[in-house]
Amino acid sequence: MAARVAAGAGGGDAPPLLDDLMPWSVRPLRTGRSWVTAPDASSLRARWDLLAGAEGAELERLFGPSRSRTPLTPAAALPGRATGTSAFARDPGPYPEPVRILHGPFDEQWLIPDHRLLDAARPELWRVADGHQLFAVEHGYVPQGTGPALAASALLPDGHSPAGRPGRIRPLYRRPGGLEPNLAPGLSGLLGARYGQPVTAESVLAWALAAALPSPGGPVVPLPADGALWAQGVELGRELLRVQLRGARGGERPRLPGGRRPYVRAALPPRPDAMSYDADDEALVIGEGRISPVPVGAWDFRVGGVRMLELWFGRRTAPAEGLAAVGPRGWPRERTSELLELITVLALLDGLGPRQEALRAALAGSEPLPRSGLRAAGVLPVPASARRPASVLDHEEEGPEGQFALL
């Protein structure tokens, strides 16, 4: 799916950025070591056991020290996680149950949620990650790159970018429980009056998914002049959101119509090392294995110019060292199921591409609300407090070496 590339923020007549509409953002996570994430949870348990049983130089080698974290670095527990806070070398503590995360675009993996193992875990994200939260994830900008400007997830995203400089992570709500929408103060009222209908945080996110364009300054989100176009874009954005959430928040898992659903036509080898695409048969070829039908739009779906299916496959088959090499001996059956779902997600998103292009063409032919209009209405500039995380919470957090953190 091709995407037009917008210019930067520009002056007052330019359309607003997502940063103007959803002002609180967090930088991507920085794990510092690749072995703390894995496509399967059992590999993480095996890696933890090896690390917890090591000592001295072997512990140092397996851990992979960085400037931020070594085996002797204590760290506060992540919000909502009961983990050790003393140095790992002194007391590893109990194994923390891994959490499902979004590892870059469209790749669901597992993470060990122990702050002592993560260089920059972004605790402010963990504080608001609950059953009500959604995250807008900006894709890194790549000149002449193709693909969407942002994605949405109910999982905690790490914000990893396959190409280019990573974008920002924007929670939809500033507080747990779906409280305090992360919108510029006054934006909902302004747009609601303009369009003659209630404007919620989720409808703004849906509109952004449908209409956003990549730019060096972050996703550009043109706002339409009339309510009919707004409603059309929000409806499209909700479909994009439903596909990307993959059944989270009470929705149905994505499915293609009968006859278009991908199936394994020839068994995948136990240790696949190459993937290709047979355009004539619409087949994904993995060693001697074949999966079809796979629409060409799913095969060629890219973010920042990087083909998503190739990236997903490469992460699971590339040689690794140290603890990162600890994993399944073969190709687990669950992995094939995940691949089939990813094909489905990408095919459905590609199928919505023509509607997105039509929406953007309608926007280009209208007079969208410029940043100067947001300024005139008092929505911009956004107050500094709206760009900071909420500072008052109703629970205590454990800091390094068991001390309580004050928030």
Coordinates of N, CA and C in Angstrom, one line a residue, residues 238-256 261 341 344-345 348:
R238 N -11.8 2.9 12.3 CA -12.2 1.9 13.3 C -12.0 0.5 12.7
E239 N -12.2 0.4 11.4 CA -11.9 -0.9 10.7 C -10.4 -1.2 10.8
L240 N -9.5 -0.2 10.5 CA -8.1 -0.4 10.6 C -7.7 -0.7 12.0
L241 N -8.3 -0.1 13.0 CA -8.0 -0.4 14.4 C -8.4 -1.8 14.8
R242 N -9.6 -2.2 14.3 CA -10.1 -3.6 14.6 C -9.1 -4.6 14.1
V243 N -8.7 -4.5 12.9 CA -7.7 -5.4 12.3 C -6.4 -5.5 13.1
Q244 N -5.9 -4.3 13.5 CA -4.6 -4.2 14.2 C -4.7 -4.7 15.6
L245 N -5.9 -4.6 16.3 CA -6.0 -5.1 17.6 C -6.1 -6.6 17.7
R246 N -6.4 -7.3 16.6 CA -6.4 -8.8 16.6 C -7.2 -9.4 17.7
G247 N -8.4 -8.9 17.9 CA -9.3 -9.5 18.8 C -9.2 -9.0 20.2
A248 N -8.3 -8.1 20.5 CA -8.2 -7.5 21.8 C -9.4 -6.6 22.1
R249 N -9.7 -6.3 23.3 CA -10.7 -5.4 23.7 C -12.1 -5.9 23.3
G250 N -12.3 -7.3 23.3 CA -13.5 -7.9 23.0 C -13.9 -8.0 21.6
G251 N -12.9 -7.7 20.7 CA -13.2 -7.8 19.3 C -13.0 -9.2 18.7
E252 N -13.2 -9.5 17.5 CA -13.0 -10.7 16.8 C -11.6 -10.7 16.2
R253 N -11.0 -11.9 16.2 CA -9.7 -12.0 15.5 C -9.9 -11.8 14.0
P254 N -8.9 -11.2 13.3 CA -9.1 -10.9 11.9 C -9.2 -12.2 11.1
R255 N -10.1 -12.2 10.1 CA -10.3 -13.3 9.2 C -10.6 -12.8 7.8
L256 N -10.1 -13.5 6.8 CA -10.4 -13.2 5.4 C -11.6 -13.9 5.0
R261 N -8.7 -17.3 2.6 CA -7.9 -17.5 3.8 C -6.6 -18.3 3.5
E341 N -1.8 -15.7 10.7 CA -2.6 -14.5 11.2 C -1.9 -13.2 10.7
T344 N -3.0 -12.6 7.3 CA -4.3 -12.1 7.3 C -4.4 -10.6 7.6
V345 N -3.7 -10.2 8.6 CA -3.7 -8.8 9.1 C -3.2 -7.9 7.9
L348 N -5.7 -7.7 5.0 CA -6.9 -6.9 5.3 C -6.5 -5.4 5.3

